[in-house]
PDB file of C-alpha atoms in Angstrom:
ATOM      1  CA  MET A   1      26.426  -8.886   1.050  1.00  0.00           C
ATOM      2  CA  PHE A   2      28.075  -7.262  -1.309  1.00  0.00           C
ATOM      3  CA  HIS A   3      29.938 -10.153  -2.373  1.00  0.00           C
ATOM      4  CA  ALA A   4      26.340 -11.772  -3.376  1.00  0.00           C
ATOM      5  CA  LEU A   5      25.646  -8.364  -5.093  1.00  0.00           C
ATOM      6  CA  PHE A   6      28.858  -8.439  -6.679  1.00  0.00           C
ATOM      7  CA  CYS A   7      28.158 -13.013  -8.043  1.00  0.00           C
ATOM      8  CA  ILE A   8      24.375 -11.781  -9.432  1.00  0.00           C
ATOM      9  CA  TYR A   9      26.022  -9.176 -11.468  1.00  0.00           C
ATOM     10  CA  LYS A  10      29.010 -11.105 -12.685  1.00  0.00           C
ATOM     11  CA  GLU A  11      26.847 -14.438 -13.877  1.00  0.00           C
ATOM     12  CA  GLU A  12      23.646 -12.295 -15.032  1.00  0.00           C
ATOM     13  CA  GLY A  13      24.814  -9.199 -15.499  1.00  0.00           C
ATOM     14  CA  VAL A  14      22.714  -5.153 -13.778  1.00  0.00           C
ATOM     15  CA  LEU A  15      19.166  -6.099 -15.010  1.00  0.00           C
ATOM     16  CA  ALA A  16      19.593  -9.161 -13.046  1.00  0.00           C
ATOM     17  CA  LEU A  17      19.846  -6.841 -10.019  1.00  0.00           C
ATOM     18  CA  TYR A  18      16.380  -5.290 -10.568  1.00  0.00           C
ATOM     19  CA  SER A  19      14.820  -8.551 -11.533  1.00  0.00           C
ATOM     20  CA  GLY A  20      10.692  -8.215  -9.880  1.00  0.00           C
ATOM     21  CA  ILE A  21      11.139  -4.554 -10.114  1.00  0.00           C
ATOM     22  CA  ALA A  22       7.762  -4.250 -11.785  1.00  0.00           C
ATOM     23  CA  PRO A  23       5.761  -6.295  -9.787  1.00  0.00           C
ATOM     24  CA  ALA A  24       7.045  -4.589  -6.417  1.00  0.00           C
ATOM     25  CA  LEU A  25       6.574  -1.059  -8.185  1.00  0.00           C
ATOM     26  CA  LEU A  26       3.113  -2.144  -8.214  1.00  0.00           C
ATOM     27  CA  ARG A  27       2.987  -3.875  -4.996  1.00  0.00           C
ATOM     28  CA  GLN A  28       4.185  -0.712  -3.619  1.00  0.00           C
ATOM     29  CA  ALA A  29       2.131   1.818  -5.455  1.00  0.00           C
ATOM     30  CA  SER A  30      -0.753  -0.604  -4.107  1.00  0.00           C
ATOM     31  CA  TYR A  31       0.263  -1.730  -1.121  1.00  0.00           C
ATOM     32  CA  GLY A  32       1.535   1.014   0.255  1.00  0.00           C
ATOM     33  CA  THR A  33      -1.211   3.838  -0.856  1.00  0.00           C
ATOM     34  CA  ILE A  34      -4.093   1.367   1.160  1.00  0.00           C
ATOM     35  CA  LYS A  35      -1.900   1.179   4.024  1.00  0.00           C
ATOM     36  CA  ILE A  36      -1.060   4.647   4.923  1.00  0.00           C
ATOM     37  CA  GLY A  37      -5.203   5.618   3.692  1.00  0.00           C
ATOM     38  CA  ILE A  38      -6.540   2.694   6.141  1.00  0.00           C
ATOM     39  CA  TYR A  39      -3.807   3.684   8.886  1.00  0.00           C
ATOM     40  CA  GLN A  40      -4.657   7.579   8.603  1.00  0.00           C
ATOM     41  CA  SER A  41      -8.176   7.209   8.041  1.00  0.00           C
ATOM     42  CA  LEU A  42      -8.390   5.083  11.354  1.00  0.00           C
ATOM     43  CA  LYS A  43      -6.344   7.149  13.507  1.00  0.00           C
ATOM     44  CA  ARG A  44      -9.158   9.823  12.676  1.00  0.00           C
ATOM     45  CA  LEU A  45     -11.784   7.292  14.362  1.00  0.00           C
ATOM     46  CA  PHE A  46      -9.845   7.468  17.762  1.00  0.00           C
ATOM     47  CA  VAL A  47      -8.239  11.212  18.018  1.00  0.00           C
ATOM     48  CA  ASP A  48      -8.525  14.632  15.884  1.00  0.00           C
ATOM     49  CA  ARG A  49      -5.564  15.438  17.503  1.00  0.00           C
ATOM     50  CA  LEU A  50      -1.263  15.073  16.701  1.00  0.00           C
ATOM     51  CA  GLU A  51      -1.490  15.086  21.161  1.00  0.00           C
ATOM     52  CA  ASP A  52      -4.139  12.839  21.954  1.00  0.00           C
ATOM     53  CA  GLU A  53      -2.160  10.092  20.044  1.00  0.00           C
ATOM     54  CA  THR A  54      -0.952   6.946  21.704  1.00  0.00           C
ATOM     55  CA  LEU A  55       1.381   3.423  21.054  1.00  0.00           C
ATOM     56  CA  LEU A  56      -1.712   0.968  21.383  1.00  0.00           C
ATOM     57  CA  ILE A  57      -4.761   3.017  19.408  1.00  0.00           C
ATOM     58  CA  ASN A  58      -1.351   3.580  16.661  1.00  0.00           C
ATOM     59  CA  VAL A  59      -0.169   0.207  16.681  1.00  0.00           C
ATOM     60  CA  ILE A  60      -4.027  -1.600  16.396  1.00  0.00           C
ATOM     61  CA  CYS A  61      -3.880   0.970  13.513  1.00  0.00           C
ATOM     62  CA  GLY A  62      -1.066   0.188  12.242  1.00  0.00           C
ATOM     63  CA  VAL A  63      -1.736  -3.418  12.983  1.00  0.00           C
ATOM     64  CA  VAL A  64      -5.463  -3.580  10.682  1.00  0.00           C
ATOM     65  CA  SER A  65      -3.936  -1.096   8.373  1.00  0.00           C
ATOM     66  CA  GLY A  66      -1.140  -4.100   7.163  1.00  0.00           C
ATOM     67  CA  VAL A  67      -3.599  -7.106   7.555  1.00  0.00           C
ATOM     68  CA  ILE A  68      -5.576  -5.350   4.865  1.00  0.00           C
ATOM     69  CA  SER A  69      -3.644  -3.833   1.987  1.00  0.00           C
ATOM     70  CA  SER A  70      -0.826  -7.140   2.360  1.00  0.00           C
ATOM     71  CA  THR A  71      -4.063  -9.129   1.571  1.00  0.00           C
ATOM     72  CA  LEU A  72      -5.012  -7.159  -1.447  1.00  0.00           C
ATOM     73  CA  ALA A  73      -1.641  -7.060  -2.712  1.00  0.00           C
ATOM     74  CA  ASN A  74      -0.809 -10.195  -2.479  1.00  0.00           C
ATOM     75  CA  PRO A  75      -0.152 -11.758  -5.841  1.00  0.00           C
ATOM     76  CA  THR A  76       2.020  -9.087  -7.178  1.00  0.00           C
ATOM     77  CA  ASP A  77       3.952 -10.228  -3.819  1.00  0.00           C
ATOM     78  CA  VAL A  78       3.966 -13.331  -5.006  1.00  0.00           C
ATOM     79  CA  LEU A  79       5.163 -12.453  -8.779  1.00  0.00           C
ATOM     80  CA  LYS A  80       7.888 -10.398  -7.022  1.00  0.00           C
ATOM     81  CA  ILE A  81       9.249 -13.054  -5.255  1.00  0.00           C
ATOM     82  CA  ARG A  82       9.289 -15.960  -7.716  1.00  0.00           C
ATOM     83  CA  MET A  83      10.926 -13.917 -10.404  1.00  0.00           C
ATOM     84  CA  GLN A  84      13.649 -12.461  -7.845  1.00  0.00           C
ATOM     85  CA  ALA A  85      14.621 -16.300  -6.856  1.00  0.00           C
ATOM     86  CA  GLN A  86      14.446 -17.292 -10.380  1.00  0.00           C
ATOM     87  CA  GLY A  87      16.431 -14.752 -11.873  1.00  0.00           C
ATOM     88  CA  SER A  88      17.369 -15.142 -15.748  1.00  0.00           C
ATOM     89  CA  LEU A  89      15.353 -18.507 -15.702  1.00  0.00           C
ATOM     90  CA  PHE A  90      11.373 -16.960 -15.177  1.00  0.00           C
ATOM     91  CA  GLN A  91       9.941 -15.974 -18.645  1.00  0.00           C
ATOM     92  CA  GLY A  92       7.189 -13.759 -19.554  1.00  0.00           C
ATOM     93  CA  GLY A  93       5.822 -10.482 -18.844  1.00  0.00           C
ATOM     94  CA  MET A  94       4.113  -9.362 -15.986  1.00  0.00           C
ATOM     95  CA  ILE A  95       0.689  -9.687 -16.875  1.00  0.00           C
ATOM     96  CA  HIS A  96       1.125 -13.359 -18.546  1.00  0.00           C
ATOM     97  CA  SER A  97       3.115 -14.714 -15.496  1.00  0.00           C
ATOM     98  CA  PHE A  98      -0.031 -13.528 -13.809  1.00  0.00           C
ATOM     99  CA  ILE A  99      -2.032 -15.285 -16.083  1.00  0.00           C
ATOM    100  CA  ASP A 100       0.457 -18.938 -15.632  1.00  0.00           C
ATOM    101  CA  ILE A 101       0.374 -18.657 -12.082  1.00  0.00           C
ATOM    102  CA  TYR A 102      -3.093 -19.079 -12.253  1.00  0.00           C
ATOM    103  CA  GLN A 103      -3.775 -21.388 -15.120  1.00  0.00           C
ATOM    104  CA  GLN A 104      -1.443 -23.613 -13.270  1.00  0.00           C
ATOM    105  CA  GLU A 105      -2.074 -23.361  -9.363  1.00  0.00           C
ATOM    106  CA  GLY A 106      -5.518 -21.420  -9.837  1.00  0.00           C
ATOM    107  CA  THR A 107      -6.082 -18.438  -7.073  1.00  0.00           C
ATOM    108  CA  ARG A 108      -5.023 -20.161  -4.208  1.00  0.00           C
ATOM    109  CA  GLY A 109      -1.332 -19.798  -6.378  1.00  0.00           C
ATOM    110  CA  LEU A 110      -1.890 -15.810  -6.471  1.00  0.00           C
ATOM    111  CA  TRP A 111      -2.473 -15.546  -2.826  1.00  0.00           C
ATOM    112  CA  ARG A 112       0.396 -18.364  -1.519  1.00  0.00           C
ATOM    113  CA  GLY A 113       1.346 -17.165   1.369  1.00  0.00           C
ATOM    114  CA  VAL A 114      -1.257 -14.322   1.947  1.00  0.00           C
ATOM    115  CA  VAL A 115      -1.494 -15.380   5.893  1.00  0.00           C
ATOM    116  CA  PRO A 116       2.988 -14.927   6.670  1.00  0.00           C
ATOM    117  CA  THR A 117       2.481 -12.059   4.542  1.00  0.00           C
ATOM    118  CA  ALA A 118      -0.372 -10.285   6.219  1.00  0.00           C
ATOM    119  CA  GLN A 119       1.184 -11.384   9.634  1.00  0.00           C
ATOM    120  CA  ARG A 120       4.701  -9.599   7.961  1.00  0.00           C
ATOM    121  CA  ALA A 121       2.832  -6.841   7.135  1.00  0.00           C
ATOM    122  CA  ALA A 122       0.702  -7.009  10.583  1.00  0.00           C
ATOM    123  CA  ILE A 123       4.373  -7.105  12.548  1.00  0.00           C
ATOM    124  CA  VAL A 124       5.587  -3.809  10.398  1.00  0.00           C
ATOM    125  CA  VAL A 125       3.335  -1.360  10.361  1.00  0.00           C
ATOM    126  CA  GLY A 126       2.532  -2.678  13.592  1.00  0.00           C
ATOM    127  CA  VAL A 127       5.983  -1.307  14.537  1.00  0.00           C
ATOM    128  CA  GLU A 128       6.916   1.135  11.740  1.00  0.00           C
ATOM    129  CA  LEU A 129       4.153   3.595  11.947  1.00  0.00           C
ATOM    130  CA  PRO A 130       3.819   3.671  15.671  1.00  0.00           C
ATOM    131  CA  VAL A 131       7.523   4.168  15.738  1.00  0.00           C
ATOM    132  CA  TYR A 132       7.373   6.727  13.212  1.00  0.00           C
ATOM    133  CA  ASP A 133       4.568   8.919  14.734  1.00  0.00           C
ATOM    134  CA  ILE A 134       5.590   8.779  18.316  1.00  0.00           C
ATOM    135  CA  THR A 135       9.061   9.393  17.757  1.00  0.00           C
ATOM    136  CA  LYS A 136       7.688  12.618  15.882  1.00  0.00           C
ATOM    137  CA  LYS A 137       5.091  13.490  18.118  1.00  0.00           C
ATOM    138  CA  HIS A 138       8.129  13.526  21.281  1.00  0.00           C
ATOM    139  CA  LEU A 139      10.223  15.768  18.898  1.00  0.00           C
ATOM    140  CA  ILE A 140       7.658  18.279  18.224  1.00  0.00           C
ATOM    141  CA  LEU A 141       6.964  18.372  21.703  1.00  0.00           C
ATOM    142  CA  SER A 142      10.045  18.607  23.192  1.00  0.00           C
ATOM    143  CA  GLY A 143      10.334  21.734  21.531  1.00  0.00           C
ATOM    144  CA  PHE A 144      13.567  20.856  20.057  1.00  0.00           C
ATOM    145  CA  VAL A 145      13.076  20.682  16.605  1.00  0.00           C
ATOM    146  CA  GLY A 146       9.609  21.067  15.739  1.00  0.00           C
ATOM    147  CA  ASP A 147       7.863  19.264  12.938  1.00  0.00           C
ATOM    148  CA  THR A 148      11.191  20.095  10.696  1.00  0.00           C
ATOM    149  CA  VAL A 149      12.901  17.823   7.850  1.00  0.00           C
ATOM    150  CA  LEU A 150      14.943  16.740  10.343  1.00  0.00           C
ATOM    151  CA  THR A 151      12.329  15.071  12.919  1.00  0.00           C
ATOM    152  CA  HIS A 152      10.971  13.642   9.612  1.00  0.00           C
ATOM    153  CA  PHE A 153      14.735  11.963   8.885  1.00  0.00           C
ATOM    154  CA  ILE A 154      14.891  11.337  12.673  1.00  0.00           C
ATOM    155  CA  SER A 155      11.787   9.543  13.111  1.00  0.00           C
ATOM    156  CA  SER A 156      11.979   7.491   9.471  1.00  0.00           C
ATOM    157  CA  PHE A 157      14.964   6.473  10.546  1.00  0.00           C
ATOM    158  CA  THR A 158      14.056   4.903  13.708  1.00  0.00           C
ATOM    159  CA  CYS A 159      11.350   3.524  12.410  1.00  0.00           C
ATOM    160  CA  GLY A 160      13.126   1.182   9.622  1.00  0.00           C
ATOM    161  CA  LEU A 161      15.374   0.023  12.191  1.00  0.00           C
ATOM    162  CA  ALA A 162      12.333  -0.967  14.294  1.00  0.00           C
ATOM    163  CA  GLY A 163      11.040  -2.767  11.261  1.00  0.00           C
ATOM    164  CA  ALA A 164      13.369  -4.468  10.189  1.00  0.00           C
ATOM    165  CA  ILE A 165      14.002  -6.358  13.112  1.00  0.00           C
ATOM    166  CA  ALA A 166      10.641  -6.804  14.490  1.00  0.00           C
ATOM    167  CA  SER A 167      10.034  -8.132  10.926  1.00  0.00           C
ATOM    168  CA  ASN A 168      12.841 -10.142   9.971  1.00  0.00           C
ATOM    169  CA  PRO A 169      12.185 -13.675  11.552  1.00  0.00           C
ATOM    170  CA  VAL A 170       8.594 -13.696   9.492  1.00  0.00           C
ATOM    171  CA  ASP A 171      10.074 -12.356   6.698  1.00  0.00           C
ATOM    172  CA  VAL A 172      12.736 -15.588   6.413  1.00  0.00           C
ATOM    173  CA  VAL A 173      10.031 -17.798   6.711  1.00  0.00           C
ATOM    174  CA  ARG A 174       7.249 -16.052   3.997  1.00  0.00           C
ATOM    175  CA  THR A 175       9.506 -16.056   1.789  1.00  0.00           C
ATOM    176  CA  ARG A 176      10.388 -19.709   1.959  1.00  0.00           C
ATOM    177  CA  LEU A 177       6.697 -20.667   2.235  1.00  0.00           C
ATOM    178  CA  MET A 178       5.740 -18.567  -1.193  1.00  0.00           C
ATOM    179  CA  ASN A 179       8.884 -20.588  -3.045  1.00  0.00           C
ATOM    180  CA  GLN A 180       6.788 -23.879  -2.073  1.00  0.00           C
ATOM    181  CA  ARG A 181       5.209 -24.793  -5.174  1.00  0.00           C
ATOM    182  CA  ALA A 182       1.811 -26.252  -5.734  1.00  0.00           C
ATOM    183  CA  ILE A 183       2.740 -29.118  -7.253  1.00  0.00           C
ATOM    184  CA  VAL A 184       0.635 -32.152  -7.482  1.00  0.00           C
ATOM    185  CA  GLY A 185       1.699 -35.108  -4.624  1.00  0.00           C
ATOM    186  CA  SER A 186       4.308 -32.762  -3.365  1.00  0.00           C
ATOM    187  CA  VAL A 187       5.059 -32.288   0.705  1.00  0.00           C
ATOM    188  CA  ASP A 188       5.672 -28.248   1.370  1.00  0.00           C
ATOM    189  CA  LEU A 189       8.271 -28.217   4.428  1.00  0.00           C
ATOM    190  CA  TYR A 190       6.192 -25.722   5.911  1.00  0.00           C
ATOM    191  CA  LYS A 191       3.080 -26.168   7.340  1.00  0.00           C
ATOM    192  CA  GLY A 192       2.645 -22.199   8.336  1.00  0.00           C
ATOM    193  CA  THR A 193       4.516 -19.201   9.693  1.00  0.00           C
ATOM    194  CA  LEU A 194       4.812 -20.635  13.459  1.00  0.00           C
ATOM    195  CA  ASP A 195       5.906 -24.119  12.298  1.00  0.00           C
ATOM    196  CA  GLY A 196       8.456 -22.531   9.726  1.00  0.00           C
ATOM    197  CA  LEU A 197       9.607 -20.276  12.630  1.00  0.00           C
ATOM    198  CA  VAL A 198      10.527 -23.232  14.641  1.00  0.00           C
ATOM    199  CA  LYS A 199      12.397 -25.790  11.924  1.00  0.00           C
ATOM    200  CA  THR A 200      13.997 -23.084  10.911  1.00  0.00           C
ATOM    201  CA  TRP A 201      15.515 -22.268  14.725  1.00  0.00           C
ATOM    202  CA  LYS A 202      15.922 -26.042  15.336  1.00  0.00           C
ATOM    203  CA  SER A 203      17.266 -27.214  12.545  1.00  0.00           C
ATOM    204  CA  GLU A 204      19.832 -23.784  11.387  1.00  0.00           C
ATOM    205  CA  GLY A 205      19.441 -21.978  14.839  1.00  0.00           C
ATOM    206  CA  PHE A 206      18.089 -18.507  15.903  1.00  0.00           C
ATOM    207  CA  PHE A 207      20.810 -16.341  13.749  1.00  0.00           C
ATOM    208  CA  ALA A 208      19.244 -18.360  10.864  1.00  0.00           C
ATOM    209  CA  LEU A 209      15.728 -15.945  11.484  1.00  0.00           C
ATOM    210  CA  TYR A 210      17.859 -13.183  10.547  1.00  0.00           C
ATOM    211  CA  LYS A 211      19.400 -14.096   7.510  1.00  0.00           C
ATOM    212  CA  GLY A 212      19.271 -11.399   5.262  1.00  0.00           C
ATOM    213  CA  PHE A 213      19.083  -8.879   7.906  1.00  0.00           C
ATOM    214  CA  TRP A 214      21.703  -6.352   6.379  1.00  0.00           C
ATOM    215  CA  PRO A 215      20.122  -6.461   2.532  1.00  0.00           C
ATOM    216  CA  ASN A 216      16.568  -6.245   4.724  1.00  0.00           C
ATOM    217  CA  TRP A 217      17.601  -3.207   6.806  1.00  0.00           C
ATOM    218  CA  LEU A 218      19.954  -0.889   4.252  1.00  0.00           C
ATOM    219  CA  ARG A 219      16.538  -1.429   1.981  1.00  0.00           C
ATOM    220  CA  LEU A 220      13.495  -0.229   4.761  1.00  0.00           C
ATOM    221  CA  GLY A 221      16.277   1.840   6.198  1.00  0.00           C
ATOM    222  CA  PRO A 222      16.909   4.519   2.878  1.00  0.00           C
ATOM    223  CA  TRP A 223      13.431   3.639   1.461  1.00  0.00           C
ATOM    224  CA  ASN A 224      11.318   4.654   4.707  1.00  0.00           C
ATOM    225  CA  ILE A 225      13.581   7.783   4.981  1.00  0.00           C
ATOM    226  CA  LEU A 226      12.645   8.814   1.554  1.00  0.00           C
ATOM    227  CA  PHE A 227       9.423   7.691   1.867  1.00  0.00           C
ATOM    228  CA  PHE A 228       8.476   9.858   5.318  1.00  0.00           C
ATOM    229  CA  ILE A 229      10.016  13.413   4.238  1.00  0.00           C
ATOM    230  CA  THR A 230       8.242  12.762   0.658  1.00  0.00           C
ATOM    231  CA  TYR A 231       5.340  12.328   2.330  1.00  0.00           C
ATOM    232  CA  GLU A 232       5.194  14.738   5.082  1.00  0.00           C
ATOM    233  CA  GLN A 233       6.475  17.214   2.188  1.00  0.00           C
ATOM    234  CA  LEU A 234       3.028  16.246  -0.191  1.00  0.00           C
ATOM    235  CA  LYS A 235       0.808  16.621   2.712  1.00  0.00           C
ATOM    236  CA  ARG A 236       1.555  20.544   3.261  1.00  0.00           C
ATOM    237  CA  LEU A 237       0.831  21.262  -0.805  1.00  0.00           C
ATOM    238  CA  PRO A 238      -2.570  23.427  -1.274  1.00  0.00           C
ATOM    239  CA  PHE A 239      -4.731  20.505  -2.717  1.00  0.00           C
TER     240      PHE A 239
END
């Protein structure tokens, strides 16, 4: 991983390490907001108190919110992955790139890979948010730490690790599916998520499904810690 970072920096410069950051920020602003909003709203339909929450309720709410939010934010995900894959070869700004994808590939181009993206989101959100809530619930009810920053840190660290382990196989296939350009007369290597999982396992072995796990974990781990600690503090503001 560190060798890859050094090679990218040496060959393409420091900006290449932040390739696709604009659509990535746009995606988080849309996907993250919708995800948390739907998840919390759905939970309140089932229970009113933290003590009444169950793992099943949280998983259902997480899966539904993940699917809806990822589907709506899919165009930003497509652009982010293509910008990162093509690096310095990718031309034009973010808006121009959206228009270019639409003109060349149509609406389907903007929602290319939406099924595996939604499947990944269902897994990630269906694991991360319930693990966070259940860990937080038990830490608070145990009486040892209470509803503190330490509780939020432990819960977010745990949910980030769980999400990375659960989502990495689908993430590998999703990225490969999104990089399959819609070219007339071409034949896609993978026809879907399950097909991609099976073909990858058969041709490259089981551990190929966990390629990029450490970068994935190093991204999800710190992001979840920063997000949930900030989120919990913002919830306490008097407005």
